[in-house]
Tab-separated table of C-alpha atoms (C1' of nucleotides) in Angstrom:
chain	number	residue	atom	x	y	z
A	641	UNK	CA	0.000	0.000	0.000
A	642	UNK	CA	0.733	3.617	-0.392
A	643	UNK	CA	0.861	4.468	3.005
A	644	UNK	CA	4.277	3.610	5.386
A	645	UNK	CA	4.375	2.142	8.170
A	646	UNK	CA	4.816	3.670	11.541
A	647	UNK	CA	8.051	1.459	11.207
A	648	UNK	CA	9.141	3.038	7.895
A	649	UNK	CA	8.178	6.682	9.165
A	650	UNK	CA	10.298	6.419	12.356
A	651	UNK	CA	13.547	5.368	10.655
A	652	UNK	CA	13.043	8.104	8.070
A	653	UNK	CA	13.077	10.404	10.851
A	654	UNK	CA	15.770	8.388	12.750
A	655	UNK	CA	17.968	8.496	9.302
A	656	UNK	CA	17.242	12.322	8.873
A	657	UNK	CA	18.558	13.198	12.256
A	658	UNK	CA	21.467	10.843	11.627
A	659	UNK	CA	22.612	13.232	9.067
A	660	UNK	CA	21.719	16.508	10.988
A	661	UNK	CA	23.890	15.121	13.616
A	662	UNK	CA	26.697	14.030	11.486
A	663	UNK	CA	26.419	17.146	11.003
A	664	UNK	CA	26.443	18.936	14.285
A	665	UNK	CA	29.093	20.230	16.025
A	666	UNK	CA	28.358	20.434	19.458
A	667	UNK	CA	27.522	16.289	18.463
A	668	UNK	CA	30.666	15.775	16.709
A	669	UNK	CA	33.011	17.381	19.812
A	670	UNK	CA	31.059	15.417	22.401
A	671	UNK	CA	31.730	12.162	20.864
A	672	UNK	CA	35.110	13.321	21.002
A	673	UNK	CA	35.269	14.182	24.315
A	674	UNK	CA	32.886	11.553	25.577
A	675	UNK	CA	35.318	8.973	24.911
A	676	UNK	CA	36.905	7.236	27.959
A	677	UNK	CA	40.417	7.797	27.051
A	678	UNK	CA	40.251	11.127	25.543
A	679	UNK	CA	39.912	13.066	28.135
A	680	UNK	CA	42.646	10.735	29.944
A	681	UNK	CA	44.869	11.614	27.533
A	682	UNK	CA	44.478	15.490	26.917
A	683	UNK	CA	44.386	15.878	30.494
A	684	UNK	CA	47.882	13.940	30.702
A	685	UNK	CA	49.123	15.616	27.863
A	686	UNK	CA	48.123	19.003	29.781
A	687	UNK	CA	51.451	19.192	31.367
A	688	UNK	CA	53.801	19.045	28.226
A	689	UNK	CA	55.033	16.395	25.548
A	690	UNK	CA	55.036	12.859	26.102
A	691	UNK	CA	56.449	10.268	24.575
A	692	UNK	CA	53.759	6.893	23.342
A	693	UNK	CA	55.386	4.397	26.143
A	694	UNK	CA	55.011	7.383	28.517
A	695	UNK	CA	51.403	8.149	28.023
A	696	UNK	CA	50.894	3.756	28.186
A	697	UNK	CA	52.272	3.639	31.533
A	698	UNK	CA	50.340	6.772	33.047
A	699	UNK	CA	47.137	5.980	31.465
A	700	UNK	CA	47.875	2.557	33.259
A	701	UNK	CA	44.906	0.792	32.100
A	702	UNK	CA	44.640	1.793	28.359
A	703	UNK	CA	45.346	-1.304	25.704
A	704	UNK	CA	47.720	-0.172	22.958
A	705	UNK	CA	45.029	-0.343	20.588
A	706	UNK	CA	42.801	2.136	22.085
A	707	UNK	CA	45.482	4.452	22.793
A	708	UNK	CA	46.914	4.714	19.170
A	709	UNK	CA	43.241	4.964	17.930
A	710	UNK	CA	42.986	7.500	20.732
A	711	UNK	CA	45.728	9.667	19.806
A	712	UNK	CA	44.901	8.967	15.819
A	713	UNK	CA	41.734	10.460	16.511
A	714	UNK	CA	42.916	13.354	18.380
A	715	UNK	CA	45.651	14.337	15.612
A	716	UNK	CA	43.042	13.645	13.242
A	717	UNK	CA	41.092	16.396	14.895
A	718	UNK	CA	43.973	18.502	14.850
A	719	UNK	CA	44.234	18.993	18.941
A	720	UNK	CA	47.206	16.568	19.367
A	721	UNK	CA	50.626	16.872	17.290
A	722	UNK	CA	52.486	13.644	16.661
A	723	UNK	CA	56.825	14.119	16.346
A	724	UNK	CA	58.380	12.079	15.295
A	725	UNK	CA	62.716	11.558	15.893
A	726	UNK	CA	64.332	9.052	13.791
A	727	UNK	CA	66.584	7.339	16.121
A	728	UNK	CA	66.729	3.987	17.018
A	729	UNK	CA	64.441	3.112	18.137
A	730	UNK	CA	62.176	5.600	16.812
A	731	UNK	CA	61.164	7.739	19.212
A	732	UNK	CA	57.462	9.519	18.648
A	733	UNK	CA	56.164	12.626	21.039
A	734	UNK	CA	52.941	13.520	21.120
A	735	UNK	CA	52.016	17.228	22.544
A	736	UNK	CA	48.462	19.184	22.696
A	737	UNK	CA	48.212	21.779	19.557
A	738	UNK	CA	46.826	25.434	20.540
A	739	UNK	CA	43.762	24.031	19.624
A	740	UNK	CA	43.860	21.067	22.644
A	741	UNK	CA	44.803	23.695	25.535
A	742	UNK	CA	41.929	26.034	23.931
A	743	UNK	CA	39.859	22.340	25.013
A	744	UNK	CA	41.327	22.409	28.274
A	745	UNK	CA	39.296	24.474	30.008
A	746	UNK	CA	35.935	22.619	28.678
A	747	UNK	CA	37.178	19.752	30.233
A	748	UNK	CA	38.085	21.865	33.179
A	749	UNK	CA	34.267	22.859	33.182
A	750	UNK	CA	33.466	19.340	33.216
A	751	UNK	CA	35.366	18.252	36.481
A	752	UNK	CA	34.769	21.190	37.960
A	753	UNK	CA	30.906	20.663	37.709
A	754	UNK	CA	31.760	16.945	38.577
A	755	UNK	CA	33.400	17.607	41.375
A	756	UNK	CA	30.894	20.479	42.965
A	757	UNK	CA	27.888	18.510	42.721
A	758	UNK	CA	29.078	14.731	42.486
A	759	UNK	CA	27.658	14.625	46.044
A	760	UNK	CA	23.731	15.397	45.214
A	761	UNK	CA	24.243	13.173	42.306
A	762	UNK	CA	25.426	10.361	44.768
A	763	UNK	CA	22.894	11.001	47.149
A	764	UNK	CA	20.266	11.288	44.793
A	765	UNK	CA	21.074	7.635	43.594
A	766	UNK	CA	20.742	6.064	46.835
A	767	UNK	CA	17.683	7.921	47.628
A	768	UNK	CA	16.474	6.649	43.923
A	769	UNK	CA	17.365	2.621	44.007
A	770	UNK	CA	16.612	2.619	47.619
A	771	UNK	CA	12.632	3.857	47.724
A	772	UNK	CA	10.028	1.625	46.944
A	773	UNK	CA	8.455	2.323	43.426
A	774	UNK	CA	5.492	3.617	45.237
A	775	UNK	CA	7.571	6.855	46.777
A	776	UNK	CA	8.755	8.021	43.360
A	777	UNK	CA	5.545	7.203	41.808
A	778	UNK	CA	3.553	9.733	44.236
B	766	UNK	CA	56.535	-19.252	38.686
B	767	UNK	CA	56.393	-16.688	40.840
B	768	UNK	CA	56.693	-13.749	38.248
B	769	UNK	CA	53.603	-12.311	36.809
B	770	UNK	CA	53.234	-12.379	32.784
B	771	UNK	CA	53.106	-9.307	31.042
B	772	UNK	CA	49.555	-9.709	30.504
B	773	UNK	CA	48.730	-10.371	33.930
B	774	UNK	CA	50.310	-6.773	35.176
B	775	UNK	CA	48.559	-5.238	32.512
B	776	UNK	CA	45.412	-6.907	33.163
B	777	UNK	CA	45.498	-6.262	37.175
B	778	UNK	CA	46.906	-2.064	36.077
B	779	UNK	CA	43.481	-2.322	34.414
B	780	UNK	CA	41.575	-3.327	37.388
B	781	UNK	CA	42.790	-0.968	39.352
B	782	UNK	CA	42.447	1.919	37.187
B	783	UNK	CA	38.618	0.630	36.645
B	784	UNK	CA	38.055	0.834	40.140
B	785	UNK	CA	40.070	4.658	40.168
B	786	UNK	CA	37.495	5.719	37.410
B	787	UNK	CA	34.449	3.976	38.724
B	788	UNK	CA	34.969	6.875	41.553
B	789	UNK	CA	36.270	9.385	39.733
B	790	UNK	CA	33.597	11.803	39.736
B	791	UNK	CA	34.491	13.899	36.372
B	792	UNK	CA	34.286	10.459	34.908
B	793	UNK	CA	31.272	9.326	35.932
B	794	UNK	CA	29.185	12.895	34.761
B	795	UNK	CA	31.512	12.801	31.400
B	796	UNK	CA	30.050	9.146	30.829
B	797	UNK	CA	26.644	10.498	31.577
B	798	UNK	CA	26.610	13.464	29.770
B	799	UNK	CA	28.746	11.585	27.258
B	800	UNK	CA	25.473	9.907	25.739
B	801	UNK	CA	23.941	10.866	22.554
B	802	UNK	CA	20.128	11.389	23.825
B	803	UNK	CA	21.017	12.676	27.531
B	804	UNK	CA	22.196	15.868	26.004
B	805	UNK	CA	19.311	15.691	23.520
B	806	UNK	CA	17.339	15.398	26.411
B	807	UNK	CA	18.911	17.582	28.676
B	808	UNK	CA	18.258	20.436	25.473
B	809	UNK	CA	14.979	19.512	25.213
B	810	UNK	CA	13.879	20.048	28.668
B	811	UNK	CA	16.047	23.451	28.960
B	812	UNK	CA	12.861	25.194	28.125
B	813	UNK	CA	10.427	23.583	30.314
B	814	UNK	CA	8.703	20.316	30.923
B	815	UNK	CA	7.753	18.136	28.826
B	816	UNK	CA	5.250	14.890	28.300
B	817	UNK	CA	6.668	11.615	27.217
B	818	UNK	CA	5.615	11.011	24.186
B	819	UNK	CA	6.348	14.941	23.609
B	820	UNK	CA	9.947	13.981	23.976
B	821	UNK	CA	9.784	11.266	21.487
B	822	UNK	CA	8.436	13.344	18.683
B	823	UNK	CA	11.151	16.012	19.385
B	824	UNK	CA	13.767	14.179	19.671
B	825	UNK	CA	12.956	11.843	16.392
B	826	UNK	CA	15.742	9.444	15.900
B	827	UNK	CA	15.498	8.070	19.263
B	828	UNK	CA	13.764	4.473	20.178
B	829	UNK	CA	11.368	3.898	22.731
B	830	UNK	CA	13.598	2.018	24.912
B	831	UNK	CA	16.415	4.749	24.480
B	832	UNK	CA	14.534	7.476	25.764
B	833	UNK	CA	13.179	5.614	28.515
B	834	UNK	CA	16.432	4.573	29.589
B	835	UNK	CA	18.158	8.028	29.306
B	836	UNK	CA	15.028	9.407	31.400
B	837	UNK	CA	15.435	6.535	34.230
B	838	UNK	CA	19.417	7.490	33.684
B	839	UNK	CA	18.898	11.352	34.415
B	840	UNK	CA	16.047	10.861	37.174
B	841	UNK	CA	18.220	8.099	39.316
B	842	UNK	CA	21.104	11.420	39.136
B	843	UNK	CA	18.456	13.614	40.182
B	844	UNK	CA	19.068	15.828	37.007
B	845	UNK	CA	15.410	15.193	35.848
B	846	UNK	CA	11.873	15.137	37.451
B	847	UNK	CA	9.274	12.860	37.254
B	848	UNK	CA	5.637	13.588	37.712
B	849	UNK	CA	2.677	11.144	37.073
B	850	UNK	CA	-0.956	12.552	36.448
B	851	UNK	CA	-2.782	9.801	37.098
B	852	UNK	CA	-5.858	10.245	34.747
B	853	UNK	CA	-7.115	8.376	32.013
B	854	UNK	CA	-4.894	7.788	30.208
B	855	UNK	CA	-2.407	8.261	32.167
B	856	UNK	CA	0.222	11.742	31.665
B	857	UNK	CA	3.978	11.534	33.001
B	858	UNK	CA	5.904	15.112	32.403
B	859	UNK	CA	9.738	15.556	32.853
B	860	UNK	CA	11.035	18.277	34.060
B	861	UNK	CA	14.666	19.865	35.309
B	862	UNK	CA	15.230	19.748	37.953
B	863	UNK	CA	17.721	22.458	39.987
B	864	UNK	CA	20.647	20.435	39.821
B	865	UNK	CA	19.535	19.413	36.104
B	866	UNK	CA	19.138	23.387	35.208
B	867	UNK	CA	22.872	23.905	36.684
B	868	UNK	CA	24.144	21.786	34.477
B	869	UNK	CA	23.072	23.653	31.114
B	870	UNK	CA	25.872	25.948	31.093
B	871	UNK	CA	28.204	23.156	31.102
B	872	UNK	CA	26.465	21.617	28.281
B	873	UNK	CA	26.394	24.859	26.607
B	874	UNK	CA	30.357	25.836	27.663
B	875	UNK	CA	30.936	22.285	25.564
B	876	UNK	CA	28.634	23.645	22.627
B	877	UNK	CA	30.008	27.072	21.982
B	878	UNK	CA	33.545	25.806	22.118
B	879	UNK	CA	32.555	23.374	18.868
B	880	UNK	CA	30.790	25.866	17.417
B	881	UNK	CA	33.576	27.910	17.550
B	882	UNK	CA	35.983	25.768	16.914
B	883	UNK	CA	34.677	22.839	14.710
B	884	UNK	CA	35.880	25.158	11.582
B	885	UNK	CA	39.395	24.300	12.514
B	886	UNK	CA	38.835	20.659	13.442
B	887	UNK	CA	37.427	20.001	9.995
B	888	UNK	CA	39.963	22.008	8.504
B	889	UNK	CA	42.755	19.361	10.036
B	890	UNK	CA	40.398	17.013	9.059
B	891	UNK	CA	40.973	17.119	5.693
B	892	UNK	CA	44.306	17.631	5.272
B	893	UNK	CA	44.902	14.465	7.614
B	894	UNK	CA	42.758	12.498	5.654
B	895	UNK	CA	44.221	13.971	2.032
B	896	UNK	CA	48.017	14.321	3.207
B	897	UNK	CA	50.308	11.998	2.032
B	898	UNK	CA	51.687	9.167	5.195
B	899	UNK	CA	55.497	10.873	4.497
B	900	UNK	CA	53.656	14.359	5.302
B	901	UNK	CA	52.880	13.752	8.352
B	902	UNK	CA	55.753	11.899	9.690
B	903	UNK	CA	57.910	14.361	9.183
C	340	DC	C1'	60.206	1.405	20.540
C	341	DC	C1'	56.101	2.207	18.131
C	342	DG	C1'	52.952	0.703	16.140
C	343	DT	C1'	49.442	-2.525	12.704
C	344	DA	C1'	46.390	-6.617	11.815
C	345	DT	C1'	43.395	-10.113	13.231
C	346	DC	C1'	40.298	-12.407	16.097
C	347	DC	C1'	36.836	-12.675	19.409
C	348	DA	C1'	33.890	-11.655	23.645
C	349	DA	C1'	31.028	-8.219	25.668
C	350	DA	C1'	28.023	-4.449	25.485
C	351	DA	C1'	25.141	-1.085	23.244
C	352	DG	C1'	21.147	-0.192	20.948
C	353	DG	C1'	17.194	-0.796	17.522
C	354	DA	C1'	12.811	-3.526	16.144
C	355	DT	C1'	9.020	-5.704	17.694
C	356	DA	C1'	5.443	-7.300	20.623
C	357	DC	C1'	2.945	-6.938	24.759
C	358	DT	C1'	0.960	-4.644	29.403
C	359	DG	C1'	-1.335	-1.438	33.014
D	353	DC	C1'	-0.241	7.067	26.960
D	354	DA	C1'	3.685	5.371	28.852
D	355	DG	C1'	6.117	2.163	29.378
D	356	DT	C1'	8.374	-3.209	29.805
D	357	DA	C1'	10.353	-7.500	27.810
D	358	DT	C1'	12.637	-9.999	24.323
D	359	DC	C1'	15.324	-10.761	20.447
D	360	DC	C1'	18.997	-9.861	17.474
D	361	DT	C1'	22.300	-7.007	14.904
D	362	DT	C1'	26.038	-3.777	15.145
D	363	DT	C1'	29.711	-1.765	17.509
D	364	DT	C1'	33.279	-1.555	20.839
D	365	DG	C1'	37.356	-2.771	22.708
D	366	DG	C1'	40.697	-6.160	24.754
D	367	DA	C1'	44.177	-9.997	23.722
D	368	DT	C1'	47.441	-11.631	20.811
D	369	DA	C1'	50.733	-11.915	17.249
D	370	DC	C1'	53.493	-9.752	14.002
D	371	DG	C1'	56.084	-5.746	11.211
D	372	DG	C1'	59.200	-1.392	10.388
DNA sequence: CCGTATCCAAAAGGATACTG
DNA sequence: CAGTATCCTTTTGGATACGG
């Protein structure tokens, strides 16, 4: 029949927003940012250069995978610049561009909210698994 | 023997940065706010409350089960209120709650620095993607 | 030392059907 | 209307082995 289904009509919609969100930039940054070791990274980076092995050991739990994809992504984005000195064996620095300290304080507004109000989000959540569905239902 | 495998270091390094991170407070909001729809959400109810199914239509690529489970997410953190009008059918509105509302100008801190940015990310972007491997090592 | 390539287990998330 | 429950596909990310 001519008419779609309230299946078809929802991942029309679901497909349209896709691309307005590809398209976003608020969207695009926060799945930056969002990412686990990202901000690990950018905040250890904060400080100065450091070399790949360094960042694996402070970033202690980090797989080499994810932290070359990591730091792939971030030069990608242009906030992280990779060096690299042609000695052997190679030795590769990574530092934050202008562009990742101009991120720093975002992520600084992050932890900072994080850290003033952690405590009425903790509380909250005990109050909230702890009450019988009735309370939160009234 | 006695000596623990490479593996096994790593592996217990990543335990105990888990259980660092499962307490880190910046990490927890960043993997809350770090969601696609909680933001969408969080935007949506910047201006006032809203009804379920009023959510659902605004934010249109999201599933029924998503935006219940960012809702239950954002009430349990006490971010987002929950009121049930219990008449025929029945009407549940979400609101902001204070702690919720104090969180929009971290959201927005995060938003202004892609929109002002984002030109320069996609800028690096392309020449990452177009550049030659030999450019970059250099 | 600094990665890349492959494989595989776990988790996220959408579609669908059903309930108070 | 506002969910809940189930299934199933896609994605994520760790382990491992190998290459420059």
């Amino acid at each position: 029949m001519a008419t779609r289904t309230a299946a078809q009509q929802r991942e029309e919609a679901r497909r349209a927003y896709d691309a307005y969100l590809a398209e976003c930039p608020a969207r695009q940054l926060l799945d930056r940012i969002a990412d686990k070791w990202v901000t690990l990274v950018l905040s250890a980076l904060a400080d100065g250069p450091r070399r790949y092995s360094d960042l694996g050991r402070t970033i202690a739990g980090v797989s080499q995978k994810m932290l070359t994809q990591t730091l792939r992504a971030l030069e990608r984005d242009g906030l992280v610049a990779r060096s690299v000195t042609p000695s052997v064996p190679v030795r590769v620095d990574y530092e934050l561009t202008a562009l990742g300290v101009s991120l720093l304080p975002v992520v600084r507004a992050v932890k900072d909210w994080a850290d003033g109000h952690i405590e009425e989000v903790l509380a909250s959540r005990e109050i909230y698994d702890g009450a019988p569905r009735g309370e939160r239902a009234r």
